[in-house]
């Protein structure tokens, strides 16, 4: 039909292409049924040849089928993009959460430590520090850290953000930590729970630390 109308209006492929803003090759492909016009081109052709768009679509039933196929392809593409994007979003959120967790460790305040005790009355190789803390729903105990200064062991309970697998309990082997830091159990005269990192306050005596920062005595020789 397109070729017939073009000849009826005594237009070359080049002239028709200029009028509807496409290339000569595009007109040739349409006339040889290699490709089909899009809806914008159909509107321009209908105006140029003084045809109603309905009639043009009815005459070119294959064109309508092609348009429908293009619409379905577009819908399928959207579905595919949606299916691909959801896992990517989940991965990005997980990576963001992991980064957030790693950068948001904090020490549990003394008032939030509900229970803490030593497993033995006197310090020995089997002694463990264990207990329970009060946390928010999205928090969990991360680890127990210790610092030995002037025959005193300072204990800090660290917490971290966590959505699943949360725990508010901790257990800590005293001997393993002391050996890794080249200290010995018989050197320790006092163990205290604290809310500050003693490594960041070098130069203070034990008395000054006690007066300046809150702490709770866990064990004393």
Short mmCIF file of C-alpha atoms in Angstrom, two decimals:
data_model
loop_
_atom_site.label_atom_id
_atom_site.label_comp_id
_atom_site.label_asym_id
_atom_site.label_seq_id
_atom_site.Cartn_x
_atom_site.Cartn_y
_atom_site.Cartn_z
CA UNK A 1 0.00 0.00 0.00
CA UNK A 2 2.82 2.43 0.86
CA UNK A 3 4.50 1.99 -2.50
CA UNK A 4 1.19 2.46 -4.32
CA UNK A 5 0.39 5.66 -2.44
CA UNK A 6 3.88 7.03 -3.01
CA UNK A 7 3.59 6.50 -6.76
CA UNK A 8 0.05 7.87 -6.74
CA UNK A 9 1.43 11.09 -5.25
CA UNK A 10 4.37 10.93 -7.70
CA UNK A 11 6.97 10.88 -4.97
CA UNK A 12 10.35 9.20 -5.02
CA UNK A 13 11.59 7.32 -1.99
CA UNK A 14 13.97 10.20 -1.29
CA UNK A 15 11.18 12.78 -1.43
CA UNK A 16 8.90 10.74 0.82
CA UNK A 17 11.74 10.17 3.29
CA UNK A 18 12.34 13.92 3.56
CA UNK A 19 8.66 14.63 4.24
CA UNK A 20 8.38 12.20 7.17
CA UNK A 21 11.95 12.69 8.46
CA UNK A 22 13.40 9.22 7.83
CA UNK A 23 16.11 7.83 5.55
CA UNK A 24 15.71 6.49 2.00
CA UNK A 25 16.69 3.05 3.25
CA UNK A 26 13.89 3.14 5.82
CA UNK A 27 11.29 3.79 3.09
CA UNK A 28 12.77 0.94 1.04
CA UNK A 29 12.60 -1.43 4.00
CA UNK A 30 8.95 -0.51 4.62
CA UNK A 31 7.98 -1.09 1.02
CA UNK A 32 9.77 -4.45 0.94
CA UNK A 33 8.22 -5.56 4.26
CA UNK A 34 11.62 -5.80 5.93
CA UNK A 35 10.57 -3.46 8.73
CA UNK A 36 7.37 -1.65 9.75
CA UNK A 37 6.76 2.05 10.48
CA UNK A 38 6.43 3.15 14.08
CA UNK A 39 3.31 4.99 15.25
CA UNK A 40 4.81 8.46 14.69
CA UNK A 41 5.70 7.61 11.11
CA UNK A 42 2.21 6.16 10.54
CA UNK A 43 0.62 9.42 11.68
CA UNK A 44 2.81 11.42 9.29
CA UNK A 45 2.00 9.04 6.41
CA UNK A 46 -1.74 9.25 7.17
CA UNK A 47 -1.61 13.06 7.05
CA UNK A 48 0.52 13.10 3.90
CA UNK A 49 -1.67 10.69 1.94
CA UNK A 50 -4.94 12.05 3.40
CA UNK A 51 -5.85 8.77 5.05
CA UNK A 52 -7.39 8.07 8.44
CA UNK A 53 -5.06 6.30 10.79
CA UNK A 54 -7.69 3.60 11.34
CA UNK A 55 -7.87 2.81 7.63
CA UNK A 56 -4.12 2.77 7.32
CA UNK A 57 -3.82 0.32 10.17
CA UNK A 58 -6.56 -1.90 8.77
CA UNK A 59 -4.89 -1.95 5.37
CA UNK A 60 -1.57 -2.85 6.98
CA UNK A 61 -2.66 -5.65 9.29
CA UNK A 62 0.90 -6.96 9.40
CA UNK A 63 1.94 -3.54 10.56
CA UNK A 64 -0.52 -3.77 13.44
CA UNK A 65 0.86 -7.18 14.38
CA UNK A 66 4.37 -5.79 14.31
CA UNK A 67 3.35 -2.89 16.53
CA UNK A 68 1.69 -5.28 18.97
CA UNK A 69 4.83 -7.38 19.02
CA UNK A 70 6.89 -4.28 19.75
CA UNK A 71 4.55 -3.37 22.61
CA UNK A 72 4.84 -6.87 24.07
CA UNK A 73 8.61 -6.77 23.69
CA UNK A 74 8.62 -3.48 25.56
CA UNK A 75 6.53 -4.96 28.34
CA UNK A 76 8.73 -8.04 28.52
CA UNK A 77 11.81 -5.82 28.61
CA UNK A 78 10.34 -3.92 31.56
CA UNK A 79 9.69 -7.22 33.36
CA UNK A 80 13.25 -8.37 32.68
CA UNK A 81 14.69 -5.06 33.87
CA UNK A 82 12.54 -5.27 37.00
CA UNK A 83 13.67 -8.83 37.74
CA UNK A 84 17.31 -7.86 37.23
CA UNK A 85 17.10 -4.60 39.18
CA UNK A 86 15.53 -6.11 42.33
CA UNK A 87 18.52 -8.40 43.10
CA UNK A 88 20.90 -5.52 42.33
CA UNK A 89 19.05 -3.26 44.76
CA UNK A 90 19.16 -5.99 47.40
CA UNK A 91 22.91 -6.45 46.87
CA UNK A 92 23.51 -2.69 47.09
CA UNK A 93 21.47 -2.49 50.31
CA UNK A 94 23.37 -5.44 51.80
CA UNK A 95 26.73 -3.91 50.91
CA UNK A 96 25.61 -0.59 52.40
CA UNK A 97 24.49 -2.37 55.58
CA UNK A 98 27.80 -4.27 55.85
CA UNK A 99 29.71 -0.99 55.46
CA UNK A 100 27.47 0.66 58.05
CA UNK A 101 28.03 -2.23 60.49
CA UNK A 102 31.79 -2.05 60.12
CA UNK A 103 31.84 1.69 60.80
CA UNK A 104 29.44 1.73 63.76
CA UNK A 105 31.00 -0.36 66.52
CA UNK A 106 30.46 1.14 69.98
CA UNK A 107 31.04 0.21 73.61
CA UNK A 108 28.03 -0.89 75.66
CA UNK A 109 27.28 1.62 78.49
CA UNK A 110 27.66 0.31 82.04
CA UNK A 111 23.94 0.76 82.76
CA UNK A 112 23.12 -1.57 79.85
CA UNK A 113 25.21 -4.43 81.22
CA UNK A 114 22.59 -6.55 82.99
CA UNK A 115 24.94 -9.29 84.16
CA UNK A 116 28.70 -9.87 84.21
CA UNK A 117 30.69 -12.37 86.24
CA UNK A 118 33.79 -14.53 86.32
CA UNK A 119 33.40 -18.28 85.98
CA UNK A 120 35.89 -18.91 88.83
CA UNK A 121 36.45 -17.23 92.20
CA UNK A 122 40.20 -16.86 91.65
CA UNK A 123 41.89 -16.14 88.35
CA UNK A 124 43.36 -19.16 86.55
CA UNK A 125 43.75 -20.51 83.02
CA UNK A 126 40.13 -21.67 82.96
CA UNK A 127 38.63 -18.32 84.00
CA UNK A 128 36.05 -16.85 81.64
CA UNK A 129 34.16 -13.58 81.74
CA UNK A 130 30.53 -14.00 80.77
CA UNK A 131 27.34 -12.03 80.98
CA UNK A 132 24.38 -10.38 79.31
CA UNK A 133 23.66 -6.84 78.06
CA UNK A 134 20.57 -4.84 77.18
CA UNK A 135 20.44 -3.97 73.46
CA UNK A 136 18.07 -2.49 70.91
CA UNK A 137 16.29 -4.90 68.48
CA UNK A 138 18.73 -4.19 65.65
CA UNK A 139 21.91 -4.52 67.76
CA UNK A 140 24.10 -7.44 68.79
CA UNK A 141 27.20 -8.07 70.90
CA UNK A 142 30.24 -7.84 68.62
CA UNK A 143 33.17 -8.82 70.86
CA UNK A 144 34.75 -8.30 74.29
CA UNK A 145 37.96 -6.31 74.36
CA UNK A 146 40.46 -5.88 77.21
CA UNK A 147 43.39 -3.62 77.98
CA UNK A 148 45.91 -4.22 80.79
CA UNK A 149 47.41 -1.09 82.41
CA UNK A 150 49.28 -0.94 85.72
CA UNK A 151 48.17 -4.43 86.86
CA UNK A 152 44.53 -3.62 86.07
CA UNK A 153 42.47 -5.19 83.34
CA UNK A 154 39.87 -2.95 81.71
CA UNK A 155 37.00 -4.81 80.02
CA UNK A 156 34.94 -3.25 77.21
CA UNK A 157 31.94 -4.91 75.61
CA UNK A 158 31.45 -3.81 72.02
CA UNK A 159 28.13 -3.84 70.17
CA UNK A 160 27.28 -3.51 66.49
CA UNK A 161 24.21 -3.04 64.25
CA UNK A 162 22.75 -6.40 63.16
CA UNK A 163 19.38 -7.37 61.68
CA UNK A 164 19.43 -11.15 62.17
CA UNK A 165 21.32 -13.58 64.38
CA UNK A 166 21.42 -11.06 67.22
CA UNK A 167 22.79 -12.04 70.62
CA UNK A 168 22.93 -10.11 73.89
CA UNK A 169 25.15 -12.64 75.66
CA UNK A 170 28.93 -12.91 75.67
CA UNK A 171 31.63 -15.27 76.96
CA UNK A 172 35.30 -14.46 76.94
CA UNK A 173 38.43 -16.51 77.75
CA UNK A 174 40.65 -14.46 80.01
CA UNK A 175 43.80 -16.55 79.62
CA UNK A 176 43.82 -16.53 75.80
CA UNK A 177 43.61 -12.75 75.72
CA UNK A 178 46.37 -12.27 78.30
CA UNK A 179 48.73 -14.65 76.50
CA UNK A 180 48.14 -12.96 73.14
CA UNK A 181 49.03 -9.60 74.74
CA UNK A 182 52.08 -11.06 76.57
CA UNK A 183 50.56 -10.61 80.04
CA UNK A 184 50.04 -13.19 82.76
CA UNK A 185 47.13 -13.92 85.08
CA UNK A 186 49.19 -13.54 88.26
CA UNK A 187 50.01 -9.95 87.26
CA UNK A 188 46.35 -8.87 87.41
CA UNK A 189 45.20 -7.32 90.69
CA UNK A 190 41.85 -5.91 89.57
CA UNK A 191 39.37 -6.31 86.72
CA UNK A 192 36.95 -3.49 85.92
CA UNK A 193 34.18 -3.03 83.36
CA UNK A 194 34.42 0.34 81.64
CA UNK A 195 32.68 2.46 79.02
CA UNK A 196 35.79 4.03 77.49
CA UNK A 197 38.77 2.75 75.53
CA UNK A 198 41.76 3.10 77.84
CA UNK A 199 44.10 3.05 74.85
CA UNK A 200 42.81 6.52 73.99
CA UNK A 201 43.67 8.00 77.41
CA UNK A 202 47.36 7.17 77.80
CA UNK A 203 49.18 9.09 80.53
CA UNK A 204 46.46 8.69 83.17
CA UNK A 205 47.10 6.79 86.39
CA UNK A 206 44.60 4.17 87.56
CA UNK A 207 43.30 6.60 90.18
CA UNK A 208 42.83 9.36 87.58
CA UNK A 209 41.01 6.98 85.24
CA UNK A 210 38.73 5.86 88.08
CA UNK A 211 37.90 9.47 88.98
CA UNK A 212 37.41 10.63 85.39
CA UNK A 213 35.55 7.75 83.76
CA UNK A 214 32.72 5.46 84.95
CA UNK A 215 33.68 1.88 85.67
CA UNK A 216 32.48 -1.15 87.62
CA UNK A 217 34.70 -3.54 89.56
CA UNK A 218 34.23 -7.15 88.40
CA UNK A 219 37.00 -8.80 90.42
CA UNK A 220 39.65 -7.73 92.92
CA UNK A 221 42.56 -9.70 94.39
#
